[in-house]
Tab-separated table of N, CA, C and O in Angstrom:
chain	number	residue	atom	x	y	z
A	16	UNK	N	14.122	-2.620	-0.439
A	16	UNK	CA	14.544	-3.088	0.851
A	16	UNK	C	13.915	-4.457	1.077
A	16	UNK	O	12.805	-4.581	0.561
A	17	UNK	N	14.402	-5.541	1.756
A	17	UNK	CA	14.392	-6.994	1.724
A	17	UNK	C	13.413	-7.477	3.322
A	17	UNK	O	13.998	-7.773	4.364
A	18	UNK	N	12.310	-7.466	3.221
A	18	UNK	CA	10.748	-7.568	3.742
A	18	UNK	C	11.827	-8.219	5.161
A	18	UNK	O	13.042	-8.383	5.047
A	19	UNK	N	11.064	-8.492	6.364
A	19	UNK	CA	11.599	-8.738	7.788
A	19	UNK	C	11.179	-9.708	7.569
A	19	UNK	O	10.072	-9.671	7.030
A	20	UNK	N	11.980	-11.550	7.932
A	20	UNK	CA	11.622	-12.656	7.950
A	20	UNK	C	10.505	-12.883	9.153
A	20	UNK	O	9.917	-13.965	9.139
A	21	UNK	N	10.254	-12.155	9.945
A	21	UNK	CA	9.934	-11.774	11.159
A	21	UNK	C	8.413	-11.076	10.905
A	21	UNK	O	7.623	-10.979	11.844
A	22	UNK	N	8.140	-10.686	9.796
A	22	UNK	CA	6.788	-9.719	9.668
A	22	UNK	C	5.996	-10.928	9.418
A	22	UNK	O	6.437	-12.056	9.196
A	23	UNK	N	4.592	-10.497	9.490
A	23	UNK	CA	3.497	-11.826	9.319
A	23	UNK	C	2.242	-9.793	8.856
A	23	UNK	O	2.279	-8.687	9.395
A	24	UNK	N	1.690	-10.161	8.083
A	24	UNK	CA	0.098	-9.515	7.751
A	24	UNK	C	-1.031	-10.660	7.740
A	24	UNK	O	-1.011	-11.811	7.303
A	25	UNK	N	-1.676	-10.168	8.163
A	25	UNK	CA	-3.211	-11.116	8.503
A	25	UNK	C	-4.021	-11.165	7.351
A	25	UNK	O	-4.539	-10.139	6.910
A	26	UNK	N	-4.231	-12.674	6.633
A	26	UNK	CA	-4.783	-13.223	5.210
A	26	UNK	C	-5.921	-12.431	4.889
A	26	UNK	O	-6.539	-11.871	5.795
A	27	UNK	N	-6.178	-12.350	3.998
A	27	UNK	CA	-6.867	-11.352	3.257
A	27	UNK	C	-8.570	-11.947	3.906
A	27	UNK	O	-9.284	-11.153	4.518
A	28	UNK	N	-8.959	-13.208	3.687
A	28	UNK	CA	-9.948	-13.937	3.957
A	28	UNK	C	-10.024	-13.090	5.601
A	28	UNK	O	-10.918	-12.252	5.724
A	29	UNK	N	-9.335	-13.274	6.484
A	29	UNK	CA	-9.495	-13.057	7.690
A	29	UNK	C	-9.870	-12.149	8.318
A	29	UNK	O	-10.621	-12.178	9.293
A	30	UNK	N	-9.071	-10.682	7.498
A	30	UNK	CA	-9.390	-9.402	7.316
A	30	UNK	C	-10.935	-8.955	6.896
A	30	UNK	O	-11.670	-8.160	7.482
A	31	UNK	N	-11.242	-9.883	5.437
A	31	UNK	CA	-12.890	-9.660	5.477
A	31	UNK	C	-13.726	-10.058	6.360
A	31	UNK	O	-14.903	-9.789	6.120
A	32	UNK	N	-13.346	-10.979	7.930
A	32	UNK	CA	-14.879	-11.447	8.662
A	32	UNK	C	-14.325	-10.645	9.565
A	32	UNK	O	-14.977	-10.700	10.607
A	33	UNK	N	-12.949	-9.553	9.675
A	33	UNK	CA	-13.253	-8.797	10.427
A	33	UNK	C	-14.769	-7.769	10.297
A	33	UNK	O	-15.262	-7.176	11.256
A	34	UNK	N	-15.328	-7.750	8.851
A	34	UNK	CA	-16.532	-6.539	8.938
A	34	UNK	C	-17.704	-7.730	9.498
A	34	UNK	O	-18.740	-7.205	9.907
A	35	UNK	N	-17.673	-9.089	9.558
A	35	UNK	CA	-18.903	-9.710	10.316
A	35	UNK	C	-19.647	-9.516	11.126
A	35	UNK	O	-20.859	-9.714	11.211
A	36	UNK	N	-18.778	-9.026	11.900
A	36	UNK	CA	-19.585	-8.606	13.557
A	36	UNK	C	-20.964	-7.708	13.182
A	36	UNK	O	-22.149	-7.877	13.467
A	37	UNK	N	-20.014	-6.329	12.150
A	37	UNK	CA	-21.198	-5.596	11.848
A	37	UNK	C	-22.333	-5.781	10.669
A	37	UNK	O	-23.307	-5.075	10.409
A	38	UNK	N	-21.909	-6.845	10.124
A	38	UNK	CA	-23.050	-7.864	9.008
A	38	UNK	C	-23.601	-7.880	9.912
A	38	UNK	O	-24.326	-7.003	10.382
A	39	UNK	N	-23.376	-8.761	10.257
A	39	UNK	CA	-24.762	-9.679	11.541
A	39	UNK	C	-25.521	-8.670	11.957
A	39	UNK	O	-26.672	-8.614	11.524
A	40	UNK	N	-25.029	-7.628	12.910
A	40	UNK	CA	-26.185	-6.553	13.465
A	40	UNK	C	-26.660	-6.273	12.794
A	40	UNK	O	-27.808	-6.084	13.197
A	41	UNK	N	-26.535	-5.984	11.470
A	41	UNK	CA	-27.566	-5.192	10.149
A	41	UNK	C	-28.392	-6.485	9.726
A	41	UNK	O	-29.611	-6.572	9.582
A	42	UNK	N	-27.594	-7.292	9.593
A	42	UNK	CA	-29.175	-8.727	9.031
A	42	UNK	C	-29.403	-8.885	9.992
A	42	UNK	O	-30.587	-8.646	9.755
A	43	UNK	N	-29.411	-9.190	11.500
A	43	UNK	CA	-30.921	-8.974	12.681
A	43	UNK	C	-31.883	-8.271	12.599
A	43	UNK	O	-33.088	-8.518	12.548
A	44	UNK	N	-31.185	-7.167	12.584
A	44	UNK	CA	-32.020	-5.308	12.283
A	44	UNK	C	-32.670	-5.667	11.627
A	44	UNK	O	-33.810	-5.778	12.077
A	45	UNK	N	-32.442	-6.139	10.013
A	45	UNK	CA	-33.435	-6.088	8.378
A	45	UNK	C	-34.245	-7.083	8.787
A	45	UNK	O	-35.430	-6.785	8.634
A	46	UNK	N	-34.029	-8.349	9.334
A	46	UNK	CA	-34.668	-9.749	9.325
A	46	UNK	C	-34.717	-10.545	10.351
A	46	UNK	O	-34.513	-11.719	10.044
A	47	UNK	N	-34.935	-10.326	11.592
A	47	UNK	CA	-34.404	-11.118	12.561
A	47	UNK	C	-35.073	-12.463	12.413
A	47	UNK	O	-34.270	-13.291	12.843
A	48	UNK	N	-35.965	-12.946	12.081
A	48	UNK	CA	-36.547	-14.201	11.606
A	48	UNK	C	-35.538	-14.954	11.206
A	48	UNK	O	-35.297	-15.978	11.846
A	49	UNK	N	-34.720	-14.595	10.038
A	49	UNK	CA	-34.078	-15.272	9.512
A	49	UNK	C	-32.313	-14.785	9.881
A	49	UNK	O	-31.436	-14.554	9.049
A	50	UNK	N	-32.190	-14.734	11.540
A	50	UNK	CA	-30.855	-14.293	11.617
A	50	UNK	C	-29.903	-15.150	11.701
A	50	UNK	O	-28.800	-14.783	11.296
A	51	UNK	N	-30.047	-16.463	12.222
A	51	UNK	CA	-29.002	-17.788	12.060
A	51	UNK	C	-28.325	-17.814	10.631
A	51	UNK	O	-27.134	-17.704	10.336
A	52	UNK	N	-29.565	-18.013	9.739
A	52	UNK	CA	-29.094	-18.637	8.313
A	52	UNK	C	-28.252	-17.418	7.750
A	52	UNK	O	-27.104	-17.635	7.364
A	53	UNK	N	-28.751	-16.232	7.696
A	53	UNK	CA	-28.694	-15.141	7.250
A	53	UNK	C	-26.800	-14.420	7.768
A	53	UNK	O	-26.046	-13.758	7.055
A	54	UNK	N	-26.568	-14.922	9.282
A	54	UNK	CA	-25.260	-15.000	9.442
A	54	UNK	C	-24.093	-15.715	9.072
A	54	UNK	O	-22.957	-15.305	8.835
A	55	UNK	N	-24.548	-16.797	9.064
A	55	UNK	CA	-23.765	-17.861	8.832
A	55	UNK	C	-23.708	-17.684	7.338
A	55	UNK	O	-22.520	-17.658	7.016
A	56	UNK	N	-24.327	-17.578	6.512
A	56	UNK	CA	-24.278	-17.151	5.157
A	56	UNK	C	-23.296	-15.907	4.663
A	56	UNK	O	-22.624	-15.802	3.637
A	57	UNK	N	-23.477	-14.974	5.823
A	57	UNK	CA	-22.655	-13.187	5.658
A	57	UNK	C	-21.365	-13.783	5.546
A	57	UNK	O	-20.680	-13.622	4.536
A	58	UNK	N	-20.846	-14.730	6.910
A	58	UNK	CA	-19.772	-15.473	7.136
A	58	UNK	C	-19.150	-16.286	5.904
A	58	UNK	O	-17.951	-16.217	5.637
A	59	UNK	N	-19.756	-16.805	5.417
A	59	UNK	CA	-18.671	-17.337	4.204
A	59	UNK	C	-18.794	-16.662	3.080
A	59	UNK	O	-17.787	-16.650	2.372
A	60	UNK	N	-19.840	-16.025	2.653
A	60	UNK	CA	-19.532	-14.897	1.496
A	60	UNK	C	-18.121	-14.040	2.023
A	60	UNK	O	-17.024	-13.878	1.489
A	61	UNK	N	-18.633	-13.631	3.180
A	61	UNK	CA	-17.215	-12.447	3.547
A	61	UNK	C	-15.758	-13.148	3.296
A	61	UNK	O	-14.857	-12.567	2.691
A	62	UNK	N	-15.615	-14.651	3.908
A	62	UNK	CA	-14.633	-15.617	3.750
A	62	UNK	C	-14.217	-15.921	2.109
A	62	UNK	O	-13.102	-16.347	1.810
A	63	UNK	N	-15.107	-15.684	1.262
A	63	UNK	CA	-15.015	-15.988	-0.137
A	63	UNK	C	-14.310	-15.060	-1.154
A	63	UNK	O	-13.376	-15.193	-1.945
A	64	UNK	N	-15.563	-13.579	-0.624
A	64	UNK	CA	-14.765	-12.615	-0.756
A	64	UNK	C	-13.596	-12.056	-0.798
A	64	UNK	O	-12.929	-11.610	-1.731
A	65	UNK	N	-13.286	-12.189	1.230
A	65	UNK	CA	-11.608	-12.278	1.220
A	65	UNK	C	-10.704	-13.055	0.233
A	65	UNK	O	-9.791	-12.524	-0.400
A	66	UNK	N	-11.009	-14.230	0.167
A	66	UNK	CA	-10.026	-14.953	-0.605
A	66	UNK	C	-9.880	-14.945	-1.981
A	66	UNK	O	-8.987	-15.579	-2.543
A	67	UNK	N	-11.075	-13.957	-2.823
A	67	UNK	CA	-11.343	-13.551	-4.134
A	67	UNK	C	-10.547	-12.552	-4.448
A	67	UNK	O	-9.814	-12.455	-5.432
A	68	UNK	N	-10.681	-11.947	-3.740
A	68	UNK	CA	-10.043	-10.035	-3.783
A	68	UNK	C	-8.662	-10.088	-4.122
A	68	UNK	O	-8.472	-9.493	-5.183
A	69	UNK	N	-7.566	-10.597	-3.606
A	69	UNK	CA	-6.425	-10.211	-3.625
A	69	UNK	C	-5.715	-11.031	-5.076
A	69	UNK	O	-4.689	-10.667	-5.649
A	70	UNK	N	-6.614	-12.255	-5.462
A	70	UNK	CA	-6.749	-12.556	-6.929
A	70	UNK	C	-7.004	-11.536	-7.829
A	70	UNK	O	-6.291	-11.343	-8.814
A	71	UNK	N	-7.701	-11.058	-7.631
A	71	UNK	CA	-8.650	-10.430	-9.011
A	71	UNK	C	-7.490	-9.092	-9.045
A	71	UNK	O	-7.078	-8.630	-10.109
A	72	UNK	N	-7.088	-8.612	-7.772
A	72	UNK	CA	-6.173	-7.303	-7.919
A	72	UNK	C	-5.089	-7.747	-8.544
A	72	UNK	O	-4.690	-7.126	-9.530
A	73	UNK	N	-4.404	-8.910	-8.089
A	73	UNK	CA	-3.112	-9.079	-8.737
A	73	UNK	C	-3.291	-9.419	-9.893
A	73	UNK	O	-2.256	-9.242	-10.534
A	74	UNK	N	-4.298	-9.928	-10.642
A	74	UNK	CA	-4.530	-10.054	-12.469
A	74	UNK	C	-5.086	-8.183	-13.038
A	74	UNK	O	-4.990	-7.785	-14.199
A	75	UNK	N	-5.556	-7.459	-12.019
A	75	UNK	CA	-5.525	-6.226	-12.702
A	75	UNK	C	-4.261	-5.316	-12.144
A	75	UNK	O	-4.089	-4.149	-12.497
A	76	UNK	N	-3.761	-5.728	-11.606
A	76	UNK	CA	-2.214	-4.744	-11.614
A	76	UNK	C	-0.871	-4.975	-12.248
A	76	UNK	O	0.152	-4.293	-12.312
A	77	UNK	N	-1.356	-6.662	-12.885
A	77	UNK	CA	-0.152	-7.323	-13.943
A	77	UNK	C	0.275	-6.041	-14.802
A	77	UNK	O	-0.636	-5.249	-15.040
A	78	UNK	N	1.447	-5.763	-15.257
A	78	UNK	CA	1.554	-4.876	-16.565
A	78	UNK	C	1.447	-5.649	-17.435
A	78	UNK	O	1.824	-6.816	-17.326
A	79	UNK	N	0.656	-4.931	-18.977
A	79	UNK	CA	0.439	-4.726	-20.002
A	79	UNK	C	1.821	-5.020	-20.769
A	79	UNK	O	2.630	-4.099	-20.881
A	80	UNK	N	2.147	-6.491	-21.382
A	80	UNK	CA	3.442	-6.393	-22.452
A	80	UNK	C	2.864	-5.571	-23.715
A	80	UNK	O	1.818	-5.802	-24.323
A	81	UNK	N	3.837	-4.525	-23.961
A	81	UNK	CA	3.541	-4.003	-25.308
A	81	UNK	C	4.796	-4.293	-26.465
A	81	UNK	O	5.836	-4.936	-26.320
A	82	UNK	N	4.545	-3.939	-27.043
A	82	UNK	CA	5.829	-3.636	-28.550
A	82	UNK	C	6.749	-2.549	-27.776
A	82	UNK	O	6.407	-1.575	-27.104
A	83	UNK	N	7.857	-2.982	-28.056
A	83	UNK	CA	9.230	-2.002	-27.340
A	83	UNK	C	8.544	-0.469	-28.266
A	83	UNK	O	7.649	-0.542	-29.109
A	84	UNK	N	9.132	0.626	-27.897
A	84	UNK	CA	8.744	1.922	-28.307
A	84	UNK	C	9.961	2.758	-28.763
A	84	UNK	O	10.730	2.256	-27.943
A	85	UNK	N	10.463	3.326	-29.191
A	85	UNK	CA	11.604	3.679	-29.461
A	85	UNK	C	11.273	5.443	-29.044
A	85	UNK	O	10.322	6.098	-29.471
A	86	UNK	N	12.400	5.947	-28.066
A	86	UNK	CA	11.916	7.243	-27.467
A	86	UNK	C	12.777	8.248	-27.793
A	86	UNK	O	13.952	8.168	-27.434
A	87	UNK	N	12.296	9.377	-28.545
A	87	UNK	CA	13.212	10.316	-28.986
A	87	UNK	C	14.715	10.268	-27.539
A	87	UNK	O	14.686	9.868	-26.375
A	88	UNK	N	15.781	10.848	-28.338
A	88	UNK	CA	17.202	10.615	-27.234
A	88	UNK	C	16.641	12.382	-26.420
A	88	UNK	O	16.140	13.371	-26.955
A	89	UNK	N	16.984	12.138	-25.134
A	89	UNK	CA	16.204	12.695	-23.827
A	89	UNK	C	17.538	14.306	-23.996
A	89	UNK	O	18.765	14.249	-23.914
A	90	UNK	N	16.714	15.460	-24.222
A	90	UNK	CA	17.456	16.230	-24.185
A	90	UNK	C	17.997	17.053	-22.511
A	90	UNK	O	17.227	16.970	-21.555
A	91	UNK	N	19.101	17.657	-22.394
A	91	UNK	CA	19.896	17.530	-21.174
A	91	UNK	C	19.012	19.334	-20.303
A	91	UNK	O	19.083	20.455	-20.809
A	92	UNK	N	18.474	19.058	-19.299
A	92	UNK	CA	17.765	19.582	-18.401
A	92	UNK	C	18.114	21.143	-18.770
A	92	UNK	O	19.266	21.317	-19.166
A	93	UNK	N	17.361	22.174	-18.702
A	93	UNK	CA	18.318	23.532	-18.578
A	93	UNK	C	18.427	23.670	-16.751
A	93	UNK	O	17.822	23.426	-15.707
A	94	UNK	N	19.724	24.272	-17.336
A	94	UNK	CA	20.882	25.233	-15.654
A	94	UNK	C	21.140	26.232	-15.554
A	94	UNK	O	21.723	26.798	-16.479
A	95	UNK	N	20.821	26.895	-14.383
A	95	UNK	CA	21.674	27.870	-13.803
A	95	UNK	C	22.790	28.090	-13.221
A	95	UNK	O	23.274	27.460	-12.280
A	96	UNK	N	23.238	29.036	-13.805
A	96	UNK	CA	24.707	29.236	-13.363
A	96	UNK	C	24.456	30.430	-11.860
A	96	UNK	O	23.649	31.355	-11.766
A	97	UNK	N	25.202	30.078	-11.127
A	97	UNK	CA	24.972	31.391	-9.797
A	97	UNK	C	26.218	31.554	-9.234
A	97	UNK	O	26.916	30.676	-8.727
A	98	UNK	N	26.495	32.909	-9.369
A	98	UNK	CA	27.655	33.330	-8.273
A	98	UNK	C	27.543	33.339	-7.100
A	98	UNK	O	26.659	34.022	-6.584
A	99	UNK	N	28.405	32.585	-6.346
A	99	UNK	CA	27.945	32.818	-4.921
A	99	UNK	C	29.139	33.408	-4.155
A	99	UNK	O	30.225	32.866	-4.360
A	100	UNK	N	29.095	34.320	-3.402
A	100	UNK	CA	30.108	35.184	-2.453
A	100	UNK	C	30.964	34.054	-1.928
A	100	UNK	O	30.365	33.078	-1.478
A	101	UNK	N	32.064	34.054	-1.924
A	101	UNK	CA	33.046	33.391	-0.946
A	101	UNK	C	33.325	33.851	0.365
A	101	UNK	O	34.060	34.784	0.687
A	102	UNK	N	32.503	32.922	1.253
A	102	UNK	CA	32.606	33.705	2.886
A	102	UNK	C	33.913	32.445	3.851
A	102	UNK	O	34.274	31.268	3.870
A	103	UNK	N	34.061	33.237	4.238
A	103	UNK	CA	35.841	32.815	5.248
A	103	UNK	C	34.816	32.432	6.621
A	103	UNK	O	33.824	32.947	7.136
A	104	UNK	N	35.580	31.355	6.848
A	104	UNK	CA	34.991	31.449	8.415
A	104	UNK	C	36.234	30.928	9.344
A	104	UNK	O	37.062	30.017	9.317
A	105	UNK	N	35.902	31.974	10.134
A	105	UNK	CA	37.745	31.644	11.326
A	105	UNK	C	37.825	30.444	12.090
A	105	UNK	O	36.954	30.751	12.905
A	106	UNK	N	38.144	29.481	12.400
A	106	UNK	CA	38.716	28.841	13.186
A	106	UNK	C	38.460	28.896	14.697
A	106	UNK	O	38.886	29.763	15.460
A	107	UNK	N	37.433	27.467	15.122
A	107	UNK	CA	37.100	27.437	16.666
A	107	UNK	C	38.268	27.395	17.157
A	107	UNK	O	39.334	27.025	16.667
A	108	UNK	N	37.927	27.911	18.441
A	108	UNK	CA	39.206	27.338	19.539
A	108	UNK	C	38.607	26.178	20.190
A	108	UNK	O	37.441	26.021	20.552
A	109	UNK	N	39.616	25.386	20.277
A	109	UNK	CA	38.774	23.339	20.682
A	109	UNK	C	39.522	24.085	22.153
A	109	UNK	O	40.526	24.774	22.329
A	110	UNK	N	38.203	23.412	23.249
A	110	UNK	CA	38.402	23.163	23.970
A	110	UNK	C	38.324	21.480	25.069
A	110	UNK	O	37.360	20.835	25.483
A	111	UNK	N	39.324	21.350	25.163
A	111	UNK	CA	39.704	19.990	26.005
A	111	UNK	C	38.960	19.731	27.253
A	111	UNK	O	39.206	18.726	27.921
């Protein structure tokens, strides 16, 4: 089915400083001395990250070219045969 010219998903980069907020509270917590540098730092790793990730997946989800394979010819499914009763059914009366 042919994607909505109309759809938009939010960049991969953008998606990772969504977890920032909760970086930061954890490097205050561990270090608050060093919480400026220590954020601003979470912030572009996470930014780097994002923009790393969706690389590295699409070079590991490439398929594998192999040598064509030649596949035994596909034998035909087994079936059941079933009798089934022939049932009559009468005729509504349409009402107007």
């Amino acid at each position: 089915m042919a994607r909505d010219a109309r759809e938009w998903t939010v960049p991969a980069p953008l998606r990772a400083l969504m977890w920032w907020p909760a970086t930061a509270f954890v490097l205050v917590m561990v270090a608050p001395e060093a919480a400026a540098t220590s954020i601003a730092a979470a912030g572009v790793a996470l930014v780097a990250l994002g923009a790393v990730t969706p690389l590295v997946s699409k070079r590991l989800r490439r398929p594998v070219v192999s040598a064509p394979t030649v596949e035994p010819p596909a034998q035909d499914p087994p079936t059941i045969e079933i009798e089934m009763p022939t049932i009559e059914i009468s005729p509504t009366r349409r009402v107007a």
